[in-house]
Amino acid sequence: MALIVGLGNPGAEYDGSRHNIGFEVVDSLAEKLSISFDPDNGLYHRGEGRFKGQSVVLIKPTTYMNRSGKAITKALAETDSRKSDCLVCYDDINLDVGQIRLRPGGSAGGHNGISDIIEKLQTNSFPRLRVGIGNDFPRGRQADYVLQKFTAEERETITKVIDLASDAILTFIRGGIDTAMNEFN
């Protein structure tokens, strides 16, 4: 079973923000797979479906970005999934707008949501899909930047990247992280 997690913040005020790109990618994937999300169960919205004969569970934590680890820990337990089958999709200021990178594990790279996941899972060995949001912000203004919406020009690029990222996830589901990395990195 593939467990696909998109990180973001719940609430309409965060819709379309750079920090919610993980939610947007998972929403795109849900549309491609005709999966709908169940209401919040206290820690996340969940949708289930199938792709190429494999069960797929989509998760959007409602715990806010910096506390994503608790939701993922619960989702792993409830689905009896392995950490290696759990792909986490999130924003990354270390990549230019429009870039994506898949990795089988690694550090948090300064991302508080990933830091919380690493702490709660007690490992940094879980697949992830980083979506570049750029880093065009003044020193000390990172929090404001990630909570802002994309510019109109960036949104054009991001719309294409969301589709590309959801295709990368389908490749991950079908062939694993190495196959997805070889095709999309």
mmCIF file of N, CA and C in Angstrom, residues 68-185:
data_model
loop_
_atom_site.group_PDB
_atom_site.id
_atom_site.type_symbol
_atom_site.label_atom_id
_atom_site.label_comp_id
_atom_site.label_asym_id
_atom_site.label_seq_id
_atom_site.Cartn_x
_atom_site.Cartn_y
_atom_site.Cartn_z
ATOM 1 N N SER A 68 3.215 18.036 11.785
ATOM 2 C CA SER A 68 2.779 17.002 10.843
ATOM 3 C C SER A 68 3.134 15.584 11.294
ATOM 4 N N GLY A 69 4.142 15.452 12.137
ATOM 5 C CA GLY A 69 4.616 14.133 12.546
ATOM 6 C C GLY A 69 3.571 13.279 13.232
ATOM 7 N N LYS A 70 2.756 13.885 14.060
ATOM 8 C CA LYS A 70 1.719 13.133 14.782
ATOM 9 C C LYS A 70 0.712 12.530 13.807
ATOM 10 N N ALA A 71 0.312 13.302 12.812
ATOM 11 C CA ALA A 71 -0.655 12.820 11.819
ATOM 12 C C ALA A 71 -0.062 11.666 11.008
ATOM 13 N N ILE A 72 1.192 11.797 10.606
ATOM 14 C CA ILE A 72 1.814 10.749 9.805
ATOM 15 C C ILE A 72 2.008 9.482 10.630
ATOM 16 N N THR A 73 2.400 9.637 11.877
ATOM 17 C CA THR A 73 2.550 8.472 12.756
ATOM 18 C C THR A 73 1.229 7.718 12.879
ATOM 19 N N LYS A 74 0.131 8.459 13.062
ATOM 20 C CA LYS A 74 -1.184 7.824 13.171
ATOM 21 C C LYS A 74 -1.582 7.161 11.850
ATOM 22 N N ALA A 75 -1.339 7.836 10.748
ATOM 23 C CA ALA A 75 -1.704 7.278 9.440
ATOM 24 C C ALA A 75 -0.916 5.999 9.152
ATOM 25 N N LEU A 76 0.362 5.986 9.480
ATOM 26 C CA LEU A 76 1.167 4.775 9.290
ATOM 27 C C LEU A 76 0.605 3.616 10.107
ATOM 28 N N ALA A 77 0.237 3.898 11.349
ATOM 29 C CA ALA A 77 -0.305 2.848 12.217
ATOM 30 C C ALA A 77 -1.665 2.361 11.709
ATOM 31 N N GLU A 78 -2.528 3.286 11.312
ATOM 32 C CA GLU A 78 -3.870 2.912 10.867
ATOM 33 C C GLU A 78 -3.869 2.142 9.554
ATOM 34 N N THR A 79 -2.919 2.433 8.690
ATOM 35 C CA THR A 79 -2.870 1.764 7.393
ATOM 36 C C THR A 79 -1.906 0.581 7.401
ATOM 37 N N ASP A 80 -1.186 0.414 8.501
ATOM 38 C CA ASP A 80 -0.180 -0.647 8.620
ATOM 39 C C ASP A 80 0.827 -0.557 7.480
ATOM 40 N N SER A 81 1.189 0.681 7.129
ATOM 41 C CA SER A 81 2.133 0.931 6.044
ATOM 42 C C SER A 81 3.563 0.998 6.577
ATOM 43 N N ARG A 82 4.498 0.669 5.705
ATOM 44 C CA ARG A 82 5.911 0.817 6.044
ATOM 45 C C ARG A 82 6.331 2.255 5.758
ATOM 46 N N LYS A 83 7.320 2.728 6.484
ATOM 47 C CA LYS A 83 7.820 4.087 6.256
ATOM 48 C C LYS A 83 8.343 4.240 4.833
ATOM 49 N N SER A 84 8.892 3.187 4.273
ATOM 50 C CA SER A 84 9.436 3.253 2.907
ATOM 51 C C SER A 84 8.334 3.391 1.853
ATOM 52 N N ASP A 85 7.076 3.119 2.234
ATOM 53 C CA ASP A 85 5.936 3.264 1.321
ATOM 54 C C ASP A 85 5.199 4.584 1.532
ATOM 55 N N CYS A 86 5.715 5.411 2.436
ATOM 56 C CA CYS A 86 5.082 6.688 2.773
ATOM 57 C C CYS A 86 5.878 7.818 2.124
ATOM 58 N N LEU A 87 5.307 8.414 1.089
ATOM 59 C CA LEU A 87 5.950 9.530 0.395
ATOM 60 C C LEU A 87 5.362 10.832 0.916
ATOM 61 N N VAL A 88 6.231 11.737 1.377
ATOM 62 C CA VAL A 88 5.807 13.032 1.902
ATOM 63 C C VAL A 88 6.150 14.103 0.876
ATOM 64 N N CYS A 89 5.149 14.889 0.501
ATOM 65 C CA CYS A 89 5.296 15.949 -0.492
ATOM 66 C C CYS A 89 5.178 17.307 0.199
ATOM 67 N N TYR A 90 6.158 18.192 -0.052
ATOM 68 C CA TYR A 90 6.174 19.474 0.654
ATOM 69 C C TYR A 90 6.950 20.534 -0.110
ATOM 70 N N ASP A 91 6.825 21.770 0.346
ATOM 71 C CA ASP A 91 7.490 22.925 -0.243
ATOM 72 C C ASP A 91 8.959 22.974 0.181
ATOM 73 N N ASP A 92 9.797 23.529 -0.692
ATOM 74 C CA ASP A 92 11.217 23.650 -0.372
ATOM 75 C C ASP A 92 11.761 24.961 -0.913
ATOM 76 N N ILE A 93 12.247 25.812 -0.015
ATOM 77 C CA ILE A 93 12.814 27.099 -0.425
ATOM 78 C C ILE A 93 14.205 26.949 -1.027
ATOM 79 N N ASN A 94 14.798 25.776 -0.896
ATOM 80 C CA ASN A 94 16.131 25.549 -1.453
ATOM 81 C C ASN A 94 16.098 25.151 -2.925
ATOM 82 N N LEU A 95 14.906 25.045 -3.482
ATOM 83 C CA LEU A 95 14.738 24.756 -4.904
ATOM 84 C C LEU A 95 14.021 25.929 -5.555
ATOM 85 N N ASP A 96 14.413 26.238 -6.783
ATOM 86 C CA ASP A 96 13.739 27.302 -7.529
ATOM 87 C C ASP A 96 12.288 26.928 -7.792
ATOM 88 N N VAL A 97 11.455 27.936 -7.976
ATOM 89 C CA VAL A 97 10.060 27.703 -8.332
ATOM 90 C C VAL A 97 10.023 26.847 -9.587
ATOM 91 N N GLY A 98 9.304 25.750 -9.501
ATOM 92 C CA GLY A 98 9.151 24.874 -10.653
ATOM 93 C C GLY A 98 10.013 23.632 -10.634
ATOM 94 N N GLN A 99 10.981 23.552 -9.744
ATOM 95 C CA GLN A 99 11.811 22.352 -9.660
ATOM 96 C C GLN A 99 11.189 21.350 -8.701
ATOM 97 N N ILE A 100 11.404 20.071 -8.959
ATOM 98 C CA ILE A 100 11.017 19.028 -8.008
ATOM 99 C C ILE A 100 12.213 18.113 -7.800
ATOM 100 N N ARG A 101 12.283 17.504 -6.617
ATOM 101 C CA ARG A 101 13.327 16.534 -6.300
ATOM 102 C C ARG A 101 12.725 15.438 -5.437
ATOM 103 N N LEU A 102 12.998 14.218 -5.830
ATOM 104 C CA LEU A 102 12.607 13.056 -5.028
ATOM 105 C C LEU A 102 13.849 12.530 -4.326
ATOM 106 N N ARG A 103 13.677 12.076 -3.090
ATOM 107 C CA ARG A 103 14.772 11.504 -2.314
ATOM 108 C C ARG A 103 14.224 10.377 -1.443
ATOM 109 N N PRO A 104 15.060 9.365 -1.151
ATOM 110 C CA PRO A 104 14.618 8.275 -0.282
ATOM 111 C C PRO A 104 14.699 8.622 1.204
ATOM 112 N N GLY A 105 15.330 9.734 1.522
ATOM 113 C CA GLY A 105 15.483 10.144 2.916
ATOM 114 C C GLY A 105 16.378 11.360 2.975
ATOM 115 N N GLY A 106 16.805 11.695 4.182
ATOM 116 C CA GLY A 106 17.719 12.824 4.341
ATOM 117 C C GLY A 106 17.315 13.732 5.475
ATOM 118 N N SER A 107 18.017 14.846 5.558
ATOM 119 C CA SER A 107 17.777 15.794 6.644
ATOM 120 C C SER A 107 16.513 16.610 6.381
ATOM 121 N N ALA A 108 16.150 17.403 7.362
ATOM 122 C CA ALA A 108 14.981 18.274 7.235
ATOM 123 C C ALA A 108 15.290 19.503 6.382
ATOM 124 N N GLY A 109 16.546 19.848 6.240
ATOM 125 C CA GLY A 109 16.920 21.003 5.421
ATOM 126 C C GLY A 109 16.304 22.302 5.905
ATOM 127 N N GLY A 110 16.071 22.416 7.207
ATOM 128 C CA GLY A 110 15.488 23.630 7.770
ATOM 129 C C GLY A 110 13.975 23.695 7.724
ATOM 130 N N HIS A 111 13.320 22.645 7.226
ATOM 131 C CA HIS A 111 11.857 22.620 7.127
ATOM 132 C C HIS A 111 11.279 22.077 8.433
ATOM 133 N N ASN A 112 10.532 22.913 9.153
ATOM 134 C CA ASN A 112 10.016 22.527 10.473
ATOM 135 C C ASN A 112 9.043 21.359 10.424
ATOM 136 N N GLY A 113 8.244 21.272 9.369
ATOM 137 C CA GLY A 113 7.321 20.147 9.242
ATOM 138 C C GLY A 113 8.071 18.829 9.108
ATOM 139 N N ILE A 114 9.119 18.825 8.305
ATOM 140 C CA ILE A 114 9.927 17.618 8.125
ATOM 141 C C ILE A 114 10.689 17.305 9.417
ATOM 142 N N SER A 115 11.172 18.326 10.103
ATOM 143 C CA SER A 115 11.843 18.099 11.394
ATOM 144 C C SER A 115 10.921 17.382 12.366
ATOM 145 N N ASP A 116 9.657 17.804 12.411
ATOM 146 C CA ASP A 116 8.698 17.169 13.309
ATOM 147 C C ASP A 116 8.436 15.720 12.905
ATOM 148 N N ILE A 117 8.354 15.469 11.611
ATOM 149 C CA ILE A 117 8.138 14.094 11.135
ATOM 150 C C ILE A 117 9.332 13.220 11.512
ATOM 151 N N ILE A 118 10.543 13.709 11.275
ATOM 152 C CA ILE A 118 11.746 12.953 11.629
ATOM 153 C C ILE A 118 11.760 12.652 13.128
ATOM 154 N N GLU A 119 11.415 13.648 13.931
ATOM 155 C CA GLU A 119 11.387 13.452 15.390
ATOM 156 C C GLU A 119 10.355 12.396 15.789
ATOM 157 N N LYS A 120 9.143 12.486 15.246
ATOM 158 C CA LYS A 120 8.071 11.557 15.637
ATOM 159 C C LYS A 120 8.317 10.141 15.107
ATOM 160 N N LEU A 121 8.862 10.022 13.897
ATOM 161 C CA LEU A 121 9.128 8.701 13.319
ATOM 162 C C LEU A 121 10.451 8.116 13.819
ATOM 163 N N GLN A 122 11.273 8.968 14.412
ATOM 164 C CA GLN A 122 12.606 8.597 14.902
ATOM 165 C C GLN A 122 13.493 8.051 13.781
ATOM 166 N N THR A 123 13.310 8.608 12.608
ATOM 167 C CA THR A 123 14.141 8.274 11.460
ATOM 168 C C THR A 123 13.986 9.359 10.401
ATOM 169 N N ASN A 124 15.018 9.502 9.580
ATOM 170 C CA ASN A 124 14.910 10.405 8.434
ATOM 171 C C ASN A 124 14.827 9.603 7.139
ATOM 172 N N SER A 125 14.604 8.303 7.277
ATOM 173 C CA SER A 125 14.523 7.401 6.122
ATOM 174 C C SER A 125 13.079 7.188 5.703
ATOM 175 N N PHE A 126 12.542 8.144 5.009
ATOM 176 C CA PHE A 126 11.229 8.022 4.383
ATOM 177 C C PHE A 126 11.277 8.838 3.097
ATOM 178 N N PRO A 127 10.661 8.326 2.033
ATOM 179 C CA PRO A 127 10.701 9.030 0.753
ATOM 180 C C PRO A 127 10.023 10.393 0.821
ATOM 181 N N ARG A 128 10.559 11.311 0.048
ATOM 182 C CA ARG A 128 9.952 12.635 -0.001
ATOM 183 C C ARG A 128 10.055 13.228 -1.390
ATOM 184 N N LEU A 129 9.082 14.088 -1.672
ATOM 185 C CA LEU A 129 9.041 14.838 -2.924
ATOM 186 C C LEU A 129 9.035 16.313 -2.545
ATOM 187 N N ARG A 130 10.128 16.978 -2.864
ATOM 188 C CA ARG A 130 10.273 18.406 -2.570
ATOM 189 C C ARG A 130 9.867 19.211 -3.794
ATOM 190 N N VAL A 131 9.027 20.214 -3.575
ATOM 191 C CA VAL A 131 8.576 21.084 -4.662
ATOM 192 C C VAL A 131 9.137 22.479 -4.403
ATOM 193 N N GLY A 132 9.916 22.977 -5.351
ATOM 194 C CA GLY A 132 10.561 24.275 -5.180
ATOM 195 C C GLY A 132 9.589 25.439 -5.175
ATOM 196 N N ILE A 133 9.788 26.305 -4.178
ATOM 197 C CA ILE A 133 8.970 27.525 -4.077
ATOM 198 C C ILE A 133 9.850 28.775 -4.142
ATOM 199 N N GLY A 134 11.166 28.592 -4.341
ATOM 200 C CA GLY A 134 12.075 29.724 -4.408
ATOM 201 C C GLY A 134 12.368 30.305 -3.030
ATOM 202 N N ASN A 135 13.206 31.328 -3.021
ATOM 203 C CA ASN A 135 13.589 31.946 -1.743
ATOM 204 C C ASN A 135 13.837 33.443 -1.894
ATOM 205 N N ASP A 136 12.934 34.096 -2.574
ATOM 206 C CA ASP A 136 13.058 35.521 -2.828
ATOM 207 C C ASP A 136 12.417 36.321 -1.689
ATOM 208 N N PHE A 137 13.087 36.290 -0.532
ATOM 209 C CA PHE A 137 12.562 37.017 0.628
ATOM 210 C C PHE A 137 13.721 37.656 1.390
ATOM 211 N N PRO A 138 13.437 38.781 2.056
ATOM 212 C CA PRO A 138 14.481 39.431 2.851
ATOM 213 C C PRO A 138 14.863 38.566 4.057
ATOM 214 N N ARG A 139 16.077 38.733 4.494
ATOM 215 C CA ARG A 139 16.583 38.003 5.659
ATOM 216 C C ARG A 139 15.604 38.152 6.832
ATOM 217 N N GLY A 140 15.280 37.013 7.445
ATOM 218 C CA GLY A 140 14.394 37.004 8.603
ATOM 219 C C GLY A 140 12.911 36.993 8.259
ATOM 220 N N ARG A 141 12.559 36.961 6.982
ATOM 221 C CA ARG A 141 11.151 37.023 6.566
ATOM 222 C C ARG A 141 10.672 35.715 5.921
ATOM 223 N N GLN A 142 11.338 34.621 6.211
ATOM 224 C CA GLN A 142 10.989 33.333 5.617
ATOM 225 C C GLN A 142 9.558 32.925 5.944
ATOM 226 N N ALA A 143 9.146 33.082 7.199
ATOM 227 C CA ALA A 143 7.797 32.673 7.601
ATOM 228 C C ALA A 143 6.737 33.441 6.804
ATOM 229 N N ASP A 144 6.946 34.730 6.622
ATOM 230 C CA ASP A 144 5.998 35.514 5.831
ATOM 231 C C ASP A 144 5.975 35.028 4.386
ATOM 232 N N TYR A 145 7.146 34.761 3.840
ATOM 233 C CA TYR A 145 7.267 34.340 2.444
ATOM 234 C C TYR A 145 6.509 33.039 2.177
ATOM 235 N N VAL A 146 6.716 32.018 3.010
ATOM 236 C CA VAL A 146 6.090 30.722 2.730
ATOM 237 C C VAL A 146 4.575 30.766 2.901
ATOM 238 N N LEU A 147 4.077 31.730 3.662
ATOM 239 C CA LEU A 147 2.627 31.852 3.861
ATOM 240 C C LEU A 147 1.961 32.755 2.818
ATOM 241 N N GLN A 148 2.759 33.375 1.956
ATOM 242 C CA GLN A 148 2.209 34.204 0.876
ATOM 243 C C GLN A 148 1.759 33.326 -0.286
ATOM 244 N N LYS A 149 0.878 33.880 -1.082
ATOM 245 C CA LYS A 149 0.445 33.208 -2.304
ATOM 246 C C LYS A 149 1.499 33.436 -3.398
ATOM 247 N N PHE A 150 1.511 32.558 -4.374
ATOM 248 C CA PHE A 150 2.417 32.705 -5.508
ATOM 249 C C PHE A 150 2.012 33.913 -6.330
ATOM 250 N N THR A 151 2.979 34.545 -6.981
ATOM 251 C CA THR A 151 2.667 35.615 -7.919
ATOM 252 C C THR A 151 1.945 34.983 -9.115
ATOM 253 N N ALA A 152 1.332 35.809 -9.959
ATOM 254 C CA ALA A 152 0.629 35.299 -11.145
ATOM 255 C C ALA A 152 1.593 34.544 -12.060
ATOM 256 N N GLU A 153 2.790 35.066 -12.234
ATOM 257 C CA GLU A 153 3.792 34.398 -13.076
ATOM 258 C C GLU A 153 4.207 33.061 -12.462
ATOM 259 N N GLU A 154 4.455 33.064 -11.154
ATOM 260 C CA GLU A 154 4.823 31.815 -10.470
ATOM 261 C C GLU A 154 3.686 30.803 -10.544
ATOM 262 N N ARG A 155 2.450 31.277 -10.434
ATOM 263 C CA ARG A 155 1.295 30.375 -10.448
ATOM 264 C C ARG A 155 1.212 29.609 -11.754
ATOM 265 N N GLU A 156 1.553 30.255 -12.871
ATOM 266 C CA GLU A 156 1.572 29.549 -14.155
ATOM 267 C C GLU A 156 2.540 28.377 -14.107
ATOM 268 N N THR A 157 3.727 28.616 -13.577
ATOM 269 C CA THR A 157 4.736 27.562 -13.450
ATOM 270 C C THR A 157 4.279 26.496 -12.474
ATOM 271 N N ILE A 158 3.758 26.915 -11.341
ATOM 272 C CA ILE A 158 3.348 25.978 -10.289
ATOM 273 C C ILE A 158 2.226 25.062 -10.772
ATOM 274 N N THR A 159 1.306 25.573 -11.553
ATOM 275 C CA THR A 159 0.221 24.745 -12.078
ATOM 276 C C THR A 159 0.788 23.574 -12.874
ATOM 277 N N LYS A 160 1.802 23.850 -13.696
ATOM 278 C CA LYS A 160 2.448 22.785 -14.473
ATOM 279 C C LYS A 160 3.216 21.832 -13.565
ATOM 280 N N VAL A 161 3.874 22.374 -12.561
ATOM 281 C CA VAL A 161 4.680 21.557 -11.645
ATOM 282 C C VAL A 161 3.801 20.639 -10.798
ATOM 283 N N ILE A 162 2.642 21.109 -10.420
ATOM 284 C CA ILE A 162 1.720 20.272 -9.642
ATOM 285 C C ILE A 162 1.355 19.027 -10.446
ATOM 286 N N ASP A 163 1.081 19.202 -11.717
ATOM 287 C CA ASP A 163 0.764 18.065 -12.582
ATOM 288 C C ASP A 163 1.965 17.131 -12.713
ATOM 289 N N LEU A 164 3.145 17.694 -12.909
ATOM 290 C CA LEU A 164 4.369 16.910 -13.007
ATOM 291 C C LEU A 164 4.629 16.144 -11.705
ATOM 292 N N ALA A 165 4.458 16.818 -10.572
ATOM 293 C CA ALA A 165 4.690 16.182 -9.273
ATOM 294 C C ALA A 165 3.718 15.035 -9.041
ATOM 295 N N SER A 166 2.464 15.209 -9.421
ATOM 296 C CA SER A 166 1.505 14.114 -9.238
ATOM 297 C C SER A 166 1.857 12.937 -10.150
ATOM 298 N N ASP A 167 2.387 13.204 -11.343
ATOM 299 C CA ASP A 167 2.874 12.123 -12.207
ATOM 300 C C ASP A 167 4.066 11.407 -11.568
ATOM 301 N N ALA A 168 4.945 12.160 -10.920
ATOM 302 C CA ALA A 168 6.092 11.563 -10.231
ATOM 303 C C ALA A 168 5.614 10.643 -9.107
ATOM 304 N N ILE A 169 4.555 11.038 -8.430
ATOM 305 C CA ILE A 169 4.011 10.201 -7.366
ATOM 306 C C ILE A 169 3.418 8.918 -7.939
ATOM 307 N N LEU A 170 2.739 9.022 -9.062
ATOM 308 C CA LEU A 170 2.207 7.814 -9.707
ATOM 309 C C LEU A 170 3.342 6.855 -10.064
ATOM 310 N N THR A 171 4.455 7.399 -10.516
ATOM 311 C CA THR A 171 5.619 6.560 -10.817
ATOM 312 C C THR A 171 6.163 5.935 -9.539
ATOM 313 N N PHE A 172 6.191 6.693 -8.448
ATOM 314 C CA PHE A 172 6.615 6.153 -7.147
ATOM 315 C C PHE A 172 5.712 4.983 -6.742
ATOM 316 N N ILE A 173 4.411 5.167 -6.885
ATOM 317 C CA ILE A 173 3.462 4.114 -6.503
ATOM 318 C C ILE A 173 3.696 2.866 -7.351
ATOM 319 N N ARG A 174 3.897 3.062 -8.622
ATOM 320 C CA ARG A 174 4.057 1.949 -9.558
ATOM 321 C C ARG A 174 5.423 1.270 -9.427
ATOM 322 N N GLY A 175 6.500 2.064 -9.253
ATOM 323 C CA GLY A 175 7.837 1.481 -9.334
ATOM 324 C C GLY A 175 8.786 1.749 -8.193
ATOM 325 N N GLY A 176 8.366 2.539 -7.202
ATOM 326 C CA GLY A 176 9.240 2.822 -6.074
ATOM 327 C C GLY A 176 10.029 4.114 -6.243
ATOM 328 N N ILE A 177 10.753 4.469 -5.193
ATOM 329 C CA ILE A 177 11.437 5.743 -5.153
ATOM 330 C C ILE A 177 12.584 5.817 -6.177
ATOM 331 N N ASP A 178 13.330 4.736 -6.355
ATOM 332 C CA ASP A 178 14.452 4.765 -7.300
ATOM 333 C C ASP A 178 13.970 5.007 -8.728
ATOM 334 N N THR A 179 12.907 4.324 -9.115
ATOM 335 C CA THR A 179 12.343 4.510 -10.456
ATOM 336 C C THR A 179 11.871 5.955 -10.630
ATOM 337 N N ALA A 180 11.174 6.478 -9.628
ATOM 338 C CA ALA A 180 10.666 7.852 -9.703
ATOM 339 C C ALA A 180 11.826 8.864 -9.763
ATOM 340 N N MET A 181 12.859 8.630 -8.967
ATOM 341 C CA MET A 181 14.020 9.527 -8.990
ATOM 342 C C MET A 181 14.685 9.499 -10.361
ATOM 343 N N ASN A 182 14.868 8.330 -10.932
ATOM 344 C CA ASN A 182 15.515 8.207 -12.244
ATOM 345 C C ASN A 182 14.731 8.924 -13.333
ATOM 346 N N GLU A 183 13.415 8.908 -13.223
ATOM 347 C CA GLU A 183 12.599 9.520 -14.262
ATOM 348 C C GLU A 183 12.387 11.021 -14.074
ATOM 349 N N PHE A 184 12.323 11.491 -12.824
ATOM 350 C CA PHE A 184 11.904 12.879 -12.594
ATOM 351 C C PHE A 184 12.969 13.806 -12.020
ATOM 352 N N ASN A 185 14.071 13.295 -11.474
ATOM 353 C CA ASN A 185 15.106 14.192 -10.934
ATOM 354 C C ASN A 185 15.994 14.713 -12.038
#
